[in-house]
PDB file of C-alpha atoms in Angstrom:
ATOM      1  CA  LYS L   1    -102.887  49.139 -26.723  1.00  0.00           C
ATOM      2  CA  ALA L   2    -100.997  51.215 -24.222  1.00  0.00           C
ATOM      3  CA  GLY L   3     -99.533  49.244 -21.335  1.00  0.00           C
ATOM      4  CA  VAL L   4    -100.040  49.685 -17.634  1.00  0.00           C
ATOM      5  CA  THR L   5     -98.716  53.008 -16.454  1.00  0.00           C
ATOM      6  CA  GLN L   6     -97.720  53.957 -12.951  1.00  0.00           C
ATOM      7  CA  THR L   7     -97.021  57.381 -11.579  1.00  0.00           C
ATOM      8  CA  PRO L   8     -94.789  58.590 -10.204  1.00  0.00           C
ATOM      9  CA  ARG L   9     -91.897  56.281 -11.047  1.00  0.00           C
ATOM     10  CA  TYR L  10     -89.788  57.418  -8.104  1.00  0.00           C
ATOM     11  CA  LEU L  11     -90.682  58.917  -4.759  1.00  0.00           C
ATOM     12  CA  ILE L  12     -88.738  59.931  -1.701  1.00  0.00           C
ATOM     13  CA  LYS L  13     -90.746  60.507   1.449  1.00  0.00           C
ATOM     14  CA  THR L  14     -90.006  61.057   5.103  1.00  0.00           C
ATOM     15  CA  ARG L  15     -91.090  58.711   7.868  1.00  0.00           C
ATOM     16  CA  GLY L  16     -94.547  59.646   9.126  1.00  0.00           C
ATOM     17  CA  GLN L  17     -95.718  61.172   5.868  1.00  0.00           C
ATOM     18  CA  GLN L  18     -98.328  59.658   3.585  1.00  0.00           C
ATOM     19  CA  VAL L  19     -98.097  58.821  -0.087  1.00  0.00           C
ATOM     20  CA  THR L  20    -100.488  58.115  -2.953  1.00  0.00           C
ATOM     21  CA  LEU L  21     -99.494  56.028  -5.953  1.00  0.00           C
ATOM     22  CA  SER L  22    -101.456  55.865  -9.171  1.00  0.00           C
ATOM     23  CA  CYS L  23    -102.018  53.111 -11.697  1.00  0.00           C
ATOM     24  CA  SER L  24    -103.725  53.273 -15.073  1.00  0.00           C
ATOM     25  CA  PRO L  25    -104.613  49.804 -16.373  1.00  0.00           C
ATOM     26  CA  ILE L  26    -104.776  48.611 -19.936  1.00  0.00           C
ATOM     27  CA  SER L  27    -107.911  49.832 -21.615  1.00  0.00           C
ATOM     28  CA  GLY L  28    -110.779  47.413 -21.019  1.00  0.00           C
ATOM     29  CA  HIS L  29    -109.190  45.725 -18.028  1.00  0.00           C
ATOM     30  CA  ARG L  30    -111.383  45.765 -14.947  1.00  0.00           C
ATOM     31  CA  SER L  31    -109.029  44.213 -12.425  1.00  0.00           C
ATOM     32  CA  VAL L  32    -106.133  46.043 -10.828  1.00  0.00           C
ATOM     33  CA  SER L  33    -103.835  44.405  -8.302  1.00  0.00           C
ATOM     34  CA  TRP L  34    -101.092  45.945  -6.220  1.00  0.00           C
ATOM     35  CA  TYR L  35     -97.904  44.273  -5.023  1.00  0.00           C
ATOM     36  CA  GLN L  36     -95.014  45.272  -2.817  1.00  0.00           C
ATOM     37  CA  GLN L  37     -91.598  43.982  -3.840  1.00  0.00           C
ATOM     38  CA  THR L  38     -88.597  44.069  -1.524  1.00  0.00           C
ATOM     39  CA  PRO L  39     -85.322  42.121  -1.543  1.00  0.00           C
ATOM     40  CA  GLY L  40     -86.139  40.502   1.793  1.00  0.00           C
ATOM     41  CA  GLN L  41     -89.827  39.657   1.398  1.00  0.00           C
ATOM     42  CA  GLY L  42     -90.070  39.215  -2.343  1.00  0.00           C
ATOM     43  CA  LEU L  43     -93.309  39.919  -4.167  1.00  0.00           C
ATOM     44  CA  GLN L  44     -96.204  40.325  -1.781  1.00  0.00           C
ATOM     45  CA  PHE L  45     -99.834  40.828  -2.708  1.00  0.00           C
ATOM     46  CA  LEU L  46    -101.446  43.949  -1.304  1.00  0.00           C
ATOM     47  CA  PHE L  47    -104.966  43.983  -2.745  1.00  0.00           C
ATOM     48  CA  GLU L  48    -107.031  43.534  -5.855  1.00  0.00           C
ATOM     49  CA  TYR L  49    -109.821  45.738  -7.113  1.00  0.00           C
ATOM     50  CA  PHE L  50    -112.368  44.640  -9.656  1.00  0.00           C
ATOM     51  CA  SER L  51    -115.074  46.968 -10.936  1.00  0.00           C
ATOM     52  CA  GLU L  52    -114.428  49.422  -8.097  1.00  0.00           C
ATOM     53  CA  THR L  53    -114.726  46.757  -5.383  1.00  0.00           C
ATOM     54  CA  GLN L  54    -111.905  45.355  -3.332  1.00  0.00           C
ATOM     55  CA  ARG L  55    -111.981  41.621  -4.030  1.00  0.00           C
ATOM     56  CA  ASN L  56    -108.984  40.486  -2.088  1.00  0.00           C
ATOM     57  CA  LYS L  57    -106.546  41.806   0.440  1.00  0.00           C
ATOM     58  CA  GLY L  58    -103.122  40.608   1.530  1.00  0.00           C
ATOM     59  CA  ASN L  59    -101.640  40.642   5.014  1.00  0.00           C
ATOM     60  CA  PHE L  60    -100.732  44.284   5.306  1.00  0.00           C
ATOM     61  CA  PRO L  61    -101.660  46.758   8.054  1.00  0.00           C
ATOM     62  CA  GLY L  62    -104.532  49.168   7.651  1.00  0.00           C
ATOM     63  CA  ARG L  63    -102.060  51.927   6.757  1.00  0.00           C
ATOM     64  CA  PHE L  64    -102.185  50.474   3.260  1.00  0.00           C
ATOM     65  CA  SER L  65    -105.362  51.243   1.414  1.00  0.00           C
ATOM     66  CA  GLY L  66    -106.562  51.569  -2.129  1.00  0.00           C
ATOM     67  CA  ARG L  67    -109.430  52.414  -4.342  1.00  0.00           C
ATOM     68  CA  GLN L  68    -110.536  52.029  -7.918  1.00  0.00           C
ATOM     69  CA  PHE L  69    -112.420  54.535  -9.982  1.00  0.00           C
ATOM     70  CA  SER L  70    -115.155  53.971 -12.534  1.00  0.00           C
ATOM     71  CA  ASN L  71    -112.608  54.186 -15.370  1.00  0.00           C
ATOM     72  CA  SER L  72    -110.647  51.343 -13.660  1.00  0.00           C
ATOM     73  CA  ARG L  73    -107.764  53.592 -12.692  1.00  0.00           C
ATOM     74  CA  SER L  74    -106.545  52.782  -9.218  1.00  0.00           C
ATOM     75  CA  GLU L  75    -104.716  54.492  -6.428  1.00  0.00           C
ATOM     76  CA  MET L  76    -103.055  53.100  -3.372  1.00  0.00           C
ATOM     77  CA  ASN L  77    -102.312  55.115  -0.286  1.00  0.00           C
ATOM     78  CA  VAL L  78     -99.864  54.477   2.492  1.00  0.00           C
ATOM     79  CA  SER L  79    -100.261  56.562   5.611  1.00  0.00           C
ATOM     80  CA  THR L  80     -97.771  57.141   8.416  1.00  0.00           C
ATOM     81  CA  LEU L  81     -94.870  55.860   6.384  1.00  0.00           C
ATOM     82  CA  GLU L  82     -92.276  53.647   8.023  1.00  0.00           C
ATOM     83  CA  LEU L  83     -88.737  52.906   6.892  1.00  0.00           C
ATOM     84  CA  GLY L  84     -89.813  49.368   6.093  1.00  0.00           C
ATOM     85  CA  ASP L  85     -92.264  50.645   3.500  1.00  0.00           C
ATOM     86  CA  SER L  86     -89.374  51.390   1.178  1.00  0.00           C
ATOM     87  CA  ALA L  87     -90.030  49.116  -1.783  1.00  0.00           C
ATOM     88  CA  LEU L  88     -90.967  48.793  -5.411  1.00  0.00           C
ATOM     89  CA  TYR L  89     -94.747  48.955  -5.706  1.00  0.00           C
ATOM     90  CA  LEU L  90     -96.079  47.149  -8.722  1.00  0.00           C
ATOM     91  CA  CYS L  91     -99.491  47.466 -10.245  1.00  0.00           C
ATOM     92  CA  ALA L  92    -100.951  44.855 -12.564  1.00  0.00           C
ATOM     93  CA  SER L  93    -104.121  44.790 -14.584  1.00  0.00           C
ATOM     94  CA  SER L  94    -106.094  41.919 -16.072  1.00  0.00           C
ATOM     95  CA  SER L  95    -109.332  41.449 -17.925  1.00  0.00           C
ATOM     96  CA  GLY L  96    -110.654  39.179 -15.187  1.00  0.00           C
ATOM     97  CA  LEU L  97    -109.831  38.260 -11.629  1.00  0.00           C
ATOM     98  CA  ALA L  98    -106.103  37.989 -11.004  1.00  0.00           C
ATOM     99  CA  GLY L  99    -106.236  34.389  -9.833  1.00  0.00           C
ATOM    100  CA  THR L 100    -107.143  33.086 -13.253  1.00  0.00           C
ATOM    101  CA  TYR L 101    -106.239  35.686 -15.841  1.00  0.00           C
ATOM    102  CA  GLU L 102    -102.919  36.849 -17.215  1.00  0.00           C
ATOM    103  CA  GLN L 103    -101.708  39.960 -15.460  1.00  0.00           C
ATOM    104  CA  TYR L 104     -99.961  42.823 -17.184  1.00  0.00           C
ATOM    105  CA  PHE L 105     -97.546  44.672 -14.949  1.00  0.00           C
ATOM    106  CA  GLY L 106     -96.508  48.271 -14.917  1.00  0.00           C
ATOM    107  CA  PRO L 107     -92.885  49.327 -14.397  1.00  0.00           C
ATOM    108  CA  GLY L 108     -93.492  50.091 -10.739  1.00  0.00           C
ATOM    109  CA  THR L 109     -93.061  53.012  -8.390  1.00  0.00           C
ATOM    110  CA  ARG L 110     -89.866  53.011  -6.370  1.00  0.00           C
ATOM    111  CA  LEU L 111     -90.657  54.433  -2.930  1.00  0.00           C
ATOM    112  CA  THR L 112     -87.846  55.380  -0.597  1.00  0.00           C
ATOM    113  CA  VAL L 113     -88.700  56.349   2.971  1.00  0.00           C
ATOM    114  CA  THR L 114     -86.036  58.235   4.894  1.00  0.00           C
TER     115      THR L 114
ATOM    116  CA  ALA Q   1    -105.148  28.267   0.395  1.00  0.00           C
ATOM    117  CA  GLN Q   2    -102.542  27.965  -2.286  1.00  0.00           C
ATOM    118  CA  SER Q   3     -98.768  28.291  -1.910  1.00  0.00           C
ATOM    119  CA  VAL Q   4     -95.769  28.065  -4.213  1.00  0.00           C
ATOM    120  CA  THR Q   5     -92.106  27.254  -3.618  1.00  0.00           C
ATOM    121  CA  GLN Q   6     -89.132  28.016  -5.803  1.00  0.00           C
ATOM    122  CA  PRO Q   7     -86.286  26.127  -4.146  1.00  0.00           C
ATOM    123  CA  ASP Q   8     -83.476  27.740  -6.134  1.00  0.00           C
ATOM    124  CA  ILE Q   9     -82.642  31.318  -5.182  1.00  0.00           C
ATOM    125  CA  HIS Q  10     -79.919  31.795  -7.782  1.00  0.00           C
ATOM    126  CA  ILE Q  11     -78.844  29.712 -10.755  1.00  0.00           C
ATOM    127  CA  THR Q  12     -75.946  30.293 -13.137  1.00  0.00           C
ATOM    128  CA  VAL Q  13     -75.790  28.548 -16.499  1.00  0.00           C
ATOM    129  CA  SER Q  14     -73.525  28.936 -19.482  1.00  0.00           C
ATOM    130  CA  GLU Q  15     -74.840  30.567 -22.624  1.00  0.00           C
ATOM    131  CA  GLY Q  16     -76.166  27.886 -24.919  1.00  0.00           C
ATOM    132  CA  ALA Q  17     -76.760  25.415 -22.107  1.00  0.00           C
ATOM    133  CA  SER Q  18     -80.147  24.074 -21.166  1.00  0.00           C
ATOM    134  CA  LEU Q  19     -82.127  25.469 -18.255  1.00  0.00           C
ATOM    135  CA  GLU Q  20     -84.648  24.125 -15.791  1.00  0.00           C
ATOM    136  CA  LEU Q  21     -86.155  26.253 -13.042  1.00  0.00           C
ATOM    137  CA  ARG Q  22     -88.100  24.429 -10.384  1.00  0.00           C
ATOM    138  CA  CYS Q  23     -91.510  25.305  -9.028  1.00  0.00           C
ATOM    139  CA  ASN Q  24     -93.629  23.347  -6.563  1.00  0.00           C
ATOM    140  CA  TYR Q  25     -97.135  24.370  -5.623  1.00  0.00           C
ATOM    141  CA  SER Q  26     -99.721  23.448  -3.065  1.00  0.00           C
ATOM    142  CA  TYR Q  27    -103.402  23.666  -3.847  1.00  0.00           C
ATOM    143  CA  GLY Q  28    -106.282  21.304  -3.283  1.00  0.00           C
ATOM    144  CA  ALA Q  29    -107.994  21.703  -6.623  1.00  0.00           C
ATOM    145  CA  THR Q  30    -106.690  22.209 -10.131  1.00  0.00           C
ATOM    146  CA  PRO Q  31    -104.409  25.217  -9.976  1.00  0.00           C
ATOM    147  CA  TYR Q  32    -103.880  28.004 -12.432  1.00  0.00           C
ATOM    148  CA  LEU Q  33    -100.115  28.181 -12.924  1.00  0.00           C
ATOM    149  CA  PHE Q  34     -98.002  30.981 -14.339  1.00  0.00           C
ATOM    150  CA  TRP Q  35     -94.379  31.808 -14.998  1.00  0.00           C
ATOM    151  CA  TYR Q  36     -93.361  35.466 -15.112  1.00  0.00           C
ATOM    152  CA  VAL Q  37     -90.005  37.064 -15.847  1.00  0.00           C
ATOM    153  CA  GLN Q  38     -88.689  40.333 -14.472  1.00  0.00           C
ATOM    154  CA  SER Q  39     -85.733  42.104 -16.029  1.00  0.00           C
ATOM    155  CA  PRO Q  40     -83.844  44.607 -13.886  1.00  0.00           C
ATOM    156  CA  GLY Q  41     -85.790  47.790 -13.296  1.00  0.00           C
ATOM    157  CA  GLN Q  42     -88.897  46.520 -15.029  1.00  0.00           C
ATOM    158  CA  GLY Q  43     -92.233  45.011 -14.183  1.00  0.00           C
ATOM    159  CA  LEU Q  44     -93.106  41.364 -14.667  1.00  0.00           C
ATOM    160  CA  GLN Q  45     -93.950  39.821 -18.015  1.00  0.00           C
ATOM    161  CA  LEU Q  46     -95.906  36.617 -18.506  1.00  0.00           C
ATOM    162  CA  LEU Q  47     -93.905  33.787 -20.101  1.00  0.00           C
ATOM    163  CA  LEU Q  48     -96.601  31.129 -20.080  1.00  0.00           C
ATOM    164  CA  LYS Q  49     -99.615  29.829 -18.220  1.00  0.00           C
ATOM    165  CA  TYR Q  50    -101.398  26.551 -17.575  1.00  0.00           C
ATOM    166  CA  PHE Q  51    -105.087  26.190 -16.881  1.00  0.00           C
ATOM    167  CA  SER Q  52    -106.004  22.799 -18.272  1.00  0.00           C
ATOM    168  CA  GLY Q  53    -105.400  20.482 -21.186  1.00  0.00           C
ATOM    169  CA  ASP Q  54    -101.970  19.561 -22.524  1.00  0.00           C
ATOM    170  CA  THR Q  55     -99.566  19.433 -19.603  1.00  0.00           C
ATOM    171  CA  LEU Q  56     -96.656  20.705 -21.713  1.00  0.00           C
ATOM    172  CA  VAL Q  57     -97.125  24.415 -22.259  1.00  0.00           C
ATOM    173  CA  GLN Q  58     -95.228  26.534 -24.749  1.00  0.00           C
ATOM    174  CA  GLY Q  59     -94.502  30.146 -23.970  1.00  0.00           C
ATOM    175  CA  ILE Q  60     -92.725  33.130 -25.367  1.00  0.00           C
ATOM    176  CA  LYS Q  61     -88.961  33.468 -25.886  1.00  0.00           C
ATOM    177  CA  GLY Q  62     -88.555  29.710 -26.389  1.00  0.00           C
ATOM    178  CA  PHE Q  63     -89.633  28.721 -22.881  1.00  0.00           C
ATOM    179  CA  GLU Q  64     -91.819  25.774 -21.995  1.00  0.00           C
ATOM    180  CA  ALA Q  65     -93.152  24.313 -18.763  1.00  0.00           C
ATOM    181  CA  GLU Q  66     -94.579  20.965 -17.792  1.00  0.00           C
ATOM    182  CA  PHE Q  67     -97.371  20.485 -15.289  1.00  0.00           C
ATOM    183  CA  LYS Q  68     -96.949  17.313 -13.242  1.00  0.00           C
ATOM    184  CA  ARG Q  69     -99.882  16.822 -10.930  1.00  0.00           C
ATOM    185  CA  SER Q  70     -98.349  13.809  -9.185  1.00  0.00           C
ATOM    186  CA  GLN Q  71     -95.313  15.870  -8.205  1.00  0.00           C
ATOM    187  CA  SER Q  72     -97.157  19.174  -7.701  1.00  0.00           C
ATOM    188  CA  SER Q  73     -94.608  20.766  -9.960  1.00  0.00           C
ATOM    189  CA  PHE Q  74     -94.557  23.217 -12.844  1.00  0.00           C
ATOM    190  CA  ASN Q  75     -90.923  23.462 -13.899  1.00  0.00           C
ATOM    191  CA  LEU Q  76     -89.773  25.941 -16.516  1.00  0.00           C
ATOM    192  CA  ARG Q  77     -87.363  24.829 -19.211  1.00  0.00           C
ATOM    193  CA  LYS Q  78     -85.421  26.227 -22.110  1.00  0.00           C
ATOM    194  CA  PRO Q  79     -83.184  24.111 -24.334  1.00  0.00           C
ATOM    195  CA  SER Q  80     -80.561  26.793 -24.980  1.00  0.00           C
ATOM    196  CA  VAL Q  81     -80.268  30.001 -22.976  1.00  0.00           C
ATOM    197  CA  HIS Q  82     -79.167  33.346 -24.327  1.00  0.00           C
ATOM    198  CA  TRP Q  83     -77.416  36.138 -22.423  1.00  0.00           C
ATOM    199  CA  SER Q  84     -80.645  38.142 -22.649  1.00  0.00           C
ATOM    200  CA  ASP Q  85     -82.411  35.519 -20.518  1.00  0.00           C
ATOM    201  CA  ALA Q  86     -80.604  36.784 -17.423  1.00  0.00           C
ATOM    202  CA  ALA Q  87     -83.427  37.970 -15.186  1.00  0.00           C
ATOM    203  CA  GLU Q  88     -85.543  36.961 -12.213  1.00  0.00           C
ATOM    204  CA  TYR Q  89     -88.177  34.316 -12.786  1.00  0.00           C
ATOM    205  CA  PHE Q  90     -91.322  33.957 -10.733  1.00  0.00           C
ATOM    206  CA  CYS Q  91     -93.675  31.026 -10.573  1.00  0.00           C
ATOM    207  CA  ALA Q  92     -97.217  31.815  -9.456  1.00  0.00           C
ATOM    208  CA  VAL Q  93    -100.315  29.839  -8.569  1.00  0.00           C
ATOM    209  CA  GLY Q  94    -103.844  31.122  -8.768  1.00  0.00           C
ATOM    210  CA  ALA Q  95    -107.283  29.678  -8.342  1.00  0.00           C
ATOM    211  CA  MET Q  96    -110.822  30.130  -9.514  1.00  0.00           C
ATOM    212  CA  GLY Q  97    -113.488  31.869  -7.528  1.00  0.00           C
ATOM    213  CA  VAL Q  98    -114.410  35.353  -6.512  1.00  0.00           C
ATOM    214  CA  ALA Q  99    -112.162  35.207  -3.468  1.00  0.00           C
ATOM    215  CA  SER Q 100    -109.247  33.761  -5.359  1.00  0.00           C
ATOM    216  CA  LYS Q 101    -105.892  35.423  -5.529  1.00  0.00           C
ATOM    217  CA  ILE Q 102    -102.555  34.734  -7.096  1.00  0.00           C
ATOM    218  CA  ILE Q 103     -99.566  33.791  -4.983  1.00  0.00           C
ATOM    219  CA  PHE Q 104     -96.041  34.342  -6.266  1.00  0.00           C
ATOM    220  CA  GLY Q 105     -92.993  32.313  -5.392  1.00  0.00           C
ATOM    221  CA  SER Q 106     -89.898  33.970  -4.018  1.00  0.00           C
ATOM    222  CA  GLY Q 107     -88.237  33.993  -7.423  1.00  0.00           C
ATOM    223  CA  THR Q 108     -85.131  32.484  -8.990  1.00  0.00           C
ATOM    224  CA  ARG Q 109     -82.417  34.778 -10.238  1.00  0.00           C
ATOM    225  CA  LEU Q 110     -80.818  33.506 -13.422  1.00  0.00           C
ATOM    226  CA  SER Q 111     -77.301  34.519 -14.367  1.00  0.00           C
ATOM    227  CA  ILE Q 112     -75.711  33.606 -17.685  1.00  0.00           C
ATOM    228  CA  ARG Q 113     -72.041  32.702 -17.895  1.00  0.00           C
ATOM    229  CA  PRO Q 114     -70.463  33.864 -21.203  1.00  0.00           C
TER     230      PRO Q 114
END
């Protein structure tokens, strides 16, 4: 099976812009979770989608949003980018809810906000 | 709500020496426990997981972990480390239920001394 893919791998954006990141899960997986990883804050949970429904959300402002399509592919959007949004954004898929099933991670999208 | 603590930020061990990475969790019911490893520039990979049953869990790459309910711990061990084990290691705790989510520890960076 193909692994989790994330596009693009690298992005440079300017403060105030918006960005959309994409994640294609492993075939058959219905859960997609998003994480933000920074040196200072570590790995922080953004949200989880399961069968096109947001099941869980972390403590991030409303500028961070996501969605999942019927084929389980997911996108996350960050509007009005801030310098502090610079991070590695990781997507993970699992066959069930993330709290109890093994997650398979993609390589991440490195976002730099200038 | 669940939480997880990895008290060691950075550990250095000599190649061939034994390794133990500490993880303490907080959760009222039986937790779902995971150890993931992240090599530089890559996503996370599952090493092992504990849901129930035998408290000593075997994982990939020669790693094992022991669940100790009385100490709320799930420490990761390896009898003899290899230079390729240098990476960041994350302990995570999840829970059952529709509203469950997985919480990651802050990570322990492992360096290997030649």
